[in-house]
């Protein structure tokens, strides 16, 4: 029985996801998403938000966007954060990275 759950998104810029993950202090790698009892799932990008056993993955869908996949029970029990909290953090930082990228492409500079 699989414990992986997909969350549909409008994410379509993997570079922005990787920058967002770095902003959150998450590690990024290619490969398989780790889940319950050693289960693994292929993903285009794997994010680790602090769990030593469970990852968050992004898998490209037919429409060109990426679905977020994870064993959310495992993420919650090892990080103390719910699916909504983790996805919300990622969305906020992803949106920021997209805006910063758009500003930069228009010649604007960002100073924190």
GROMACS .gro file of N, CA and C in nm:
model
  336
    1UNK      N    1   0.085  -0.117   0.000
    1UNK     CA    2   0.000   0.000   0.000
    1UNK      C    3   0.089   0.124   0.000
    2UNK      N    4   0.061   0.213  -0.093
    2UNK     CA    5   0.141   0.334  -0.104
    2UNK      C    6   0.094   0.439  -0.005
    3UNK      N    7   0.186   0.513   0.049
    3UNK     CA    8   0.154   0.623   0.140
    3UNK      C    9   0.173   0.758   0.073
    4UNK      N   10   0.213   0.757  -0.056
    4UNK     CA   11   0.238   0.882  -0.126
    4UNK      C   12   0.108   0.946  -0.170
    5UNK      N   13   0.102   1.078  -0.157
    5UNK     CA   14  -0.014   1.156  -0.199
    5UNK      C   15   0.033   1.268  -0.290
    6UNK      N   16  -0.041   1.292  -0.398
    6UNK     CA   17  -0.009   1.400  -0.492
    6UNK      C   18  -0.092   1.523  -0.462
    7UNK      N   19  -0.029   1.639  -0.472
    7UNK     CA   20  -0.096   1.767  -0.458
    7UNK      C   21  -0.080   1.838  -0.592
    8UNK      N   22  -0.192   1.868  -0.659
    8UNK     CA   23  -0.185   1.939  -0.786
    8UNK      C   24  -0.143   2.083  -0.762
    9UNK      N   25  -0.061   2.138  -0.851
    9UNK     CA   26  -0.011   2.274  -0.834
    9UNK      C   27  -0.009   2.345  -0.969
   10UNK      N   28   0.027   2.469  -0.965
   10UNK     CA   29   0.053   2.548  -1.085
   10UNK      C   30   0.202   2.579  -1.095
   11UNK      N   31   0.284   2.501  -1.028
   11UNK     CA   32   0.428   2.521  -1.032
   11UNK      C   33   0.478   2.476  -1.169
   12UNK      N   34   0.555   2.563  -1.235
   12UNK     CA   35   0.609   2.525  -1.365
   12UNK      C   36   0.754   2.570  -1.384
   13UNK      N   37   0.817   2.621  -1.282
   13UNK     CA   38   0.954   2.671  -1.291
   13UNK      C   39   1.039   2.602  -1.185
   14UNK      N   40   1.107   2.496  -1.227
   14UNK     CA   41   1.186   2.416  -1.133
   14UNK      C   42   1.302   2.497  -1.074
   15UNK      N   43   1.362   2.585  -1.153
   15UNK     CA   44   1.471   2.667  -1.100
   15UNK      C   45   1.422   2.753  -0.984
   16UNK      N   46   1.300   2.808  -0.996
   16UNK     CA   47   1.243   2.888  -0.887
   16UNK      C   48   1.213   2.801  -0.766
   17UNK      N   49   1.171   2.677  -0.788
   17UNK     CA   50   1.147   2.584  -0.677
   17UNK      C   51   1.279   2.558  -0.604
   18UNK      N   52   1.385   2.536  -0.680
   18UNK     CA   53   1.515   2.509  -0.617
   18UNK      C   54   1.565   2.629  -0.537
   19UNK      N   55   1.544   2.749  -0.589
   19UNK     CA   56   1.583   2.870  -0.514
   19UNK      C   57   1.495   2.886  -0.390
   20UNK      N   58   1.366   2.855  -0.403
   20UNK     CA   59   1.274   2.863  -0.288
   20UNK      C   60   1.316   2.764  -0.180
   21UNK      N   61   1.350   2.643  -0.222
   21UNK     CA   62   1.395   2.542  -0.125
   21UNK      C   63   1.521   2.588  -0.053
   22UNK      N   64   1.614   2.646  -0.126
   22UNK     CA   65   1.737   2.698  -0.064
   22UNK      C   66   1.703   2.809   0.036
   23UNK      N   67   1.608   2.895   0.000
   23UNK     CA   68   1.566   3.004   0.089
   23UNK      C   69   1.509   2.946   0.220
   24UNK      N   70   1.442   2.831   0.209
   24UNK     CA   71   1.383   2.765   0.326
   24UNK      C   72   1.485   2.680   0.404
   25UNK      N   73   1.605   2.666   0.349
   25UNK     CA   74   1.706   2.583   0.415
   25UNK      C   75   1.690   2.436   0.384
   26UNK      N   76   1.617   2.403   0.280
   26UNK     CA   77   1.596   2.263   0.240
   26UNK      C   78   1.705   2.222   0.142
   27UNK      N   79   1.735   2.095   0.140
   27UNK     CA   80   1.829   2.043   0.042
   27UNK      C   81   1.752   1.998  -0.082
   28UNK      N   82   1.819   2.008  -0.195
   28UNK     CA   83   1.760   1.973  -0.324
   28UNK      C   84   1.848   1.868  -0.389
   29UNK      N   85   1.784   1.767  -0.447
   29UNK     CA   86   1.859   1.666  -0.520
   29UNK      C   87   1.770   1.604  -0.628
   30UNK      N   88   1.829   1.530  -0.715
   30UNK     CA   89   1.755   1.455  -0.817
   30UNK      C   90   1.739   1.313  -0.765
   31UNK      N   91   1.639   1.240  -0.813
   31UNK     CA   92   1.629   1.100  -0.775
   31UNK      C   93   1.492   1.060  -0.727
   32UNK      N   94   1.491   0.980  -0.624
   32UNK     CA   95   1.368   0.921  -0.573
   32UNK      C   96   1.326   0.986  -0.441
   33UNK      N   97   1.195   0.998  -0.426
   33UNK     CA   98   1.136   1.048  -0.301
   33UNK      C   99   1.124   0.931  -0.205
   34UNK      N  100   1.169   0.950  -0.083
   34UNK     CA  101   1.162   0.843   0.017
   34UNK      C  102   1.032   0.854   0.096
   35UNK      N  103   0.972   0.739   0.122
   35UNK     CA  104   0.848   0.734   0.197
   35UNK      C  105   0.848   0.623   0.300
   36UNK      N  106   0.730   0.590   0.347
   36UNK     CA  107   0.709   0.491   0.453
   36UNK      C  108   0.773   0.357   0.418
   37UNK      N  109   0.839   0.299   0.515
   37UNK     CA  110   0.894   0.164   0.508
   37UNK      C  111   0.984   0.144   0.386
   38UNK      N  112   1.061   0.246   0.352
   38UNK     CA  113   1.156   0.233   0.242
   38UNK      C  114   1.097   0.248   0.103
   39UNK      N  115   0.968   0.279   0.093
   39UNK     CA  116   0.908   0.300  -0.038
   39UNK      C  117   0.974   0.418  -0.106
   40UNK      N  118   0.985   0.411  -0.238
   40UNK     CA  119   1.045   0.520  -0.315
   40UNK      C  120   0.961   0.546  -0.438
   41UNK      N  121   0.966   0.671  -0.483
   41UNK     CA  122   0.889   0.714  -0.599
   41UNK      C  123   0.978   0.804  -0.682
   42UNK      N  124   0.983   0.781  -0.814
   42UNK     CA  125   1.063   0.866  -0.902
   42UNK      C  126   1.009   1.008  -0.901
   43UNK      N  127   1.100   1.105  -0.903
   43UNK     CA  128   1.061   1.246  -0.907
   43UNK      C  129   1.165   1.322  -0.988
   44UNK      N  130   1.121   1.434  -1.044
   44UNK     CA  131   1.213   1.520  -1.119
   44UNK      C  132   1.307   1.594  -1.023
   45UNK      N  133   1.254   1.633  -0.910
   45UNK     CA  134   1.331   1.702  -0.806
   45UNK      C  135   1.285   1.652  -0.671
   46UNK      N  136   1.379   1.628  -0.581
   46UNK     CA  137   1.348   1.589  -0.444
   46UNK      C  138   1.392   1.700  -0.350
   47UNK      N  139   1.304   1.733  -0.256
   47UNK     CA  140   1.333   1.835  -0.156
   47UNK      C  141   1.332   1.768  -0.020
   48UNK      N  142   1.426   1.804   0.063
   48UNK     CA  143   1.425   1.754   0.199
   48UNK      C  144   1.410   1.872   0.294
   49UNK      N  145   1.300   1.871   0.368
   49UNK     CA  146   1.266   1.983   0.456
   49UNK      C  147   1.311   1.962   0.599
   50UNK      N  148   1.398   1.866   0.621
   50UNK     CA  149   1.449   1.844   0.755
   50UNK      C  150   1.425   1.704   0.808
   51UNK      N  151   1.353   1.623   0.735
   51UNK     CA  152   1.328   1.486   0.777
   51UNK      C  153   1.447   1.400   0.738
   52UNK      N  154   1.480   1.302   0.823
   52UNK     CA  155   1.590   1.213   0.789
   52UNK      C  156   1.545   1.092   0.709
   53UNK      N  157   1.412   1.073   0.690
   53UNK     CA  158   1.361   0.955   0.620
   53UNK      C  159   1.263   0.985   0.508
   54UNK      N  160   1.210   1.106   0.502
   54UNK     CA  161   1.102   1.138   0.409
   54UNK      C  162   1.136   1.262   0.328
   55UNK      N  163   1.100   1.258   0.199
   55UNK     CA  164   1.127   1.369   0.109
   55UNK      C  165   0.996   1.421   0.049
   56UNK      N  166   1.008   1.537  -0.014
   56UNK     CA  167   0.900   1.595  -0.092
   56UNK      C  168   0.948   1.596  -0.236
   57UNK      N  169   0.867   1.547  -0.327
   57UNK     CA  170   0.909   1.541  -0.466
   57UNK      C  171   0.822   1.625  -0.556
   58UNK      N  172   0.878   1.665  -0.668
   58UNK     CA  173   0.802   1.731  -0.773
   58UNK      C  174   0.809   1.643  -0.897
   59UNK      N  175   0.691   1.611  -0.951
   59UNK     CA  176   0.680   1.523  -1.065
   59UNK      C  177   0.607   1.598  -1.176
   60UNK      N  178   0.667   1.601  -1.293
   60UNK     CA  179   0.606   1.673  -1.405
   60UNK      C  180   0.481   1.600  -1.453
   61UNK      N  181   0.374   1.678  -1.475
   61UNK     CA  182   0.247   1.622  -1.522
   61UNK      C  183   0.231   1.649  -1.671
   62UNK      N  184   0.126   1.593  -1.728
   62UNK     CA  185   0.103   1.606  -1.872
   62UNK      C  186   0.085   1.751  -1.917
   63UNK      N  187   0.032   1.836  -1.830
   63UNK     CA  188   0.009   1.976  -1.870
   63UNK      C  189   0.131   2.065  -1.851
   64UNK      N  190   0.245   2.005  -1.811
   64UNK     CA  191   0.368   2.081  -1.797
   64UNK      C  192   0.391   2.140  -1.659
   65UNK      N  193   0.294   2.129  -1.571
   65UNK     CA  194   0.313   2.174  -1.433
   65UNK      C  195   0.370   2.058  -1.351
   66UNK      N  196   0.402   2.087  -1.228
   66UNK     CA  197   0.458   1.985  -1.140
   66UNK      C  198   0.363   1.957  -1.025
   67UNK      N  199   0.341   1.830  -0.997
   67UNK     CA  200   0.265   1.789  -0.880
   67UNK      C  201   0.364   1.767  -0.766
   68UNK      N  202   0.321   1.800  -0.646
   68UNK     CA  203   0.403   1.774  -0.527
   68UNK      C  204   0.360   1.639  -0.471
   69UNK      N  205   0.456   1.550  -0.449
   69UNK     CA  206   0.427   1.418  -0.394
   69UNK      C  207   0.509   1.398  -0.267
   70UNK      N  208   0.446   1.336  -0.170
   70UNK     CA  209   0.517   1.307  -0.045
   70UNK      C  210   0.436   1.209   0.038
   71UNK      N  211   0.501   1.147   0.130
   71UNK     CA  212   0.435   1.070   0.233
   71UNK      C  213   0.412   1.171   0.346
   72UNK      N  214   0.297   1.239   0.343
   72UNK     CA  215   0.272   1.350   0.434
   72UNK      C  216   0.267   1.307   0.579
   73UNK      N  217   0.224   1.186   0.605
   73UNK     CA  218   0.227   1.136   0.743
   73UNK      C  219   0.372   1.135   0.792
   74UNK      N  220   0.462   1.085   0.709
   74UNK     CA  221   0.603   1.079   0.747
   74UNK      C  222   0.663   1.217   0.763
   75UNK      N  223   0.628   1.308   0.673
   75UNK     CA  224   0.679   1.445   0.683
   75UNK      C  225   0.632   1.507   0.815
   76UNK      N  226   0.503   1.492   0.844
   76UNK     CA  227   0.448   1.553   0.966
   76UNK      C  228   0.509   1.494   1.092
   77UNK      N  229   0.525   1.363   1.095
   77UNK     CA  230   0.576   1.302   1.217
   77UNK      C  231   0.725   1.330   1.240
   78UNK      N  232   0.798   1.359   1.134
   78UNK     CA  233   0.942   1.384   1.152
   78UNK      C  234   0.978   1.533   1.156
   79UNK      N  235   0.891   1.619   1.102
   79UNK     CA  236   0.922   1.763   1.103
   79UNK      C  237   0.829   1.842   1.194
   80UNK      N  238   0.715   1.783   1.230
   80UNK     CA  239   0.618   1.854   1.313
   80UNK      C  240   0.532   1.952   1.234
   81UNK      N  241   0.543   1.949   1.100
   81UNK     CA  242   0.465   2.040   1.015
   81UNK      C  243   0.366   1.961   0.932
   82UNK      N  244   0.245   2.016   0.918
   82UNK     CA  245   0.142   1.950   0.838
   82UNK      C  246   0.168   1.970   0.689
   83UNK      N  247   0.096   1.895   0.608
   83UNK     CA  248   0.104   1.911   0.463
   83UNK      C  249   0.076   2.055   0.423
   84UNK      N  250  -0.029   2.114   0.480
   84UNK     CA  251  -0.065   2.251   0.448
   84UNK      C  252   0.044   2.350   0.483
   85UNK      N  253   0.107   2.329   0.598
   85UNK     CA  254   0.215   2.420   0.638
   85UNK      C  255   0.335   2.409   0.544
   86UNK      N  256   0.373   2.287   0.511
   86UNK     CA  257   0.489   2.266   0.425
   86UNK      C  258   0.461   2.320   0.284
   87UNK      N  259   0.347   2.286   0.228
   87UNK     CA  260   0.312   2.333   0.093
   87UNK      C  261   0.299   2.485   0.094
   88UNK      N  262   0.240   2.541   0.198
   88UNK     CA  263   0.227   2.686   0.209
   88UNK      C  264   0.361   2.757   0.211
   89UNK      N  265   0.456   2.703   0.288
   89UNK     CA  266   0.591   2.761   0.291
   89UNK      C  267   0.654   2.757   0.153
   90UNK      N  268   0.641   2.642   0.086
   90UNK     CA  269   0.700   2.628  -0.047
   90UNK      C  270   0.635   2.725  -0.145
   91UNK      N  271   0.503   2.734  -0.145
   91UNK     CA  272   0.432   2.827  -0.235
   91UNK      C  273   0.475   2.971  -0.213
   92UNK      N  274   0.483   3.013  -0.087
   92UNK     CA  275   0.521   3.152  -0.058
   92UNK      C  276   0.661   3.184  -0.112
   93UNK      N  277   0.755   3.096  -0.086
   93UNK     CA  278   0.891   3.120  -0.133
   93UNK      C  279   0.901   3.106  -0.285
   94UNK      N  280   0.825   3.014  -0.342
   94UNK     CA  281   0.822   2.998  -0.488
   94UNK      C  282   0.769   3.126  -0.553
   95UNK      N  283   0.661   3.180  -0.499
   95UNK     CA  284   0.603   3.303  -0.554
   95UNK      C  285   0.703   3.418  -0.544
   96UNK      N  286   0.771   3.429  -0.431
   96UNK     CA  287   0.872   3.533  -0.414
   96UNK      C  288   0.983   3.518  -0.518
   97UNK      N  289   1.031   3.398  -0.538
   97UNK     CA  290   1.138   3.374  -0.634
   97UNK      C  291   1.092   3.406  -0.777
   98UNK      N  292   0.967   3.377  -0.808
   98UNK     CA  293   0.914   3.410  -0.942
   98UNK      C  294   0.908   3.562  -0.961
   99UNK      N  295   0.863   3.633  -0.859
   99UNK     CA  296   0.855   3.779  -0.868
   99UNK      C  297   0.995   3.839  -0.880
  100UNK      N  298   1.088   3.793  -0.798
  100UNK     CA  299   1.225   3.844  -0.806
  100UNK      C  300   1.286   3.818  -0.943
  101UNK      N  301   1.261   3.701  -0.998
  101UNK     CA  302   1.312   3.667  -1.131
  101UNK      C  303   1.251   3.757  -1.238
  102UNK      N  304   1.120   3.782  -1.229
  102UNK     CA  305   1.053   3.870  -1.326
  102UNK      C  306   1.107   4.012  -1.315
  103UNK      N  307   1.127   4.061  -1.194
  103UNK     CA  308   1.182   4.196  -1.174
  103UNK      C  309   1.323   4.206  -1.232
  104UNK      N  310   1.403   4.104  -1.202
  104UNK     CA  311   1.540   4.104  -1.253
  104UNK      C  312   1.543   4.104  -1.405
  105UNK      N  313   1.454   4.027  -1.469
  105UNK     CA  314   1.452   4.022  -1.615
  105UNK      C  315   1.409   4.155  -1.677
  106UNK      N  316   1.342   4.238  -1.598
  106UNK     CA  317   1.301   4.372  -1.643
  106UNK      C  318   1.404   4.479  -1.607
  107UNK      N  319   1.515   4.435  -1.546
  107UNK     CA  320   1.622   4.529  -1.514
  107UNK      C  321   1.616   4.591  -1.376
  108UNK      N  322   1.524   4.544  -1.292
  108UNK     CA  323   1.514   4.597  -1.157
  108UNK      C  324   1.605   4.519  -1.064
  109UNK      N  325   1.651   4.583  -0.959
  109UNK     CA  326   1.735   4.517  -0.860
  109UNK      C  327   1.658   4.506  -0.728
  110UNK      N  328   1.684   4.403  -0.656
  110UNK     CA  329   1.621   4.379  -0.527
  110UNK      C  330   1.727   4.388  -0.419
  111UNK      N  331   1.700   4.471  -0.319
  111UNK     CA  332   1.791   4.481  -0.205
  111UNK      C  333   1.711   4.452  -0.079
  112UNK      N  334   1.745   4.341  -0.012
  112UNK     CA  335   1.671   4.304   0.111
  112UNK      C  336   1.693   4.403   0.225
   0.00000   0.00000   0.00000
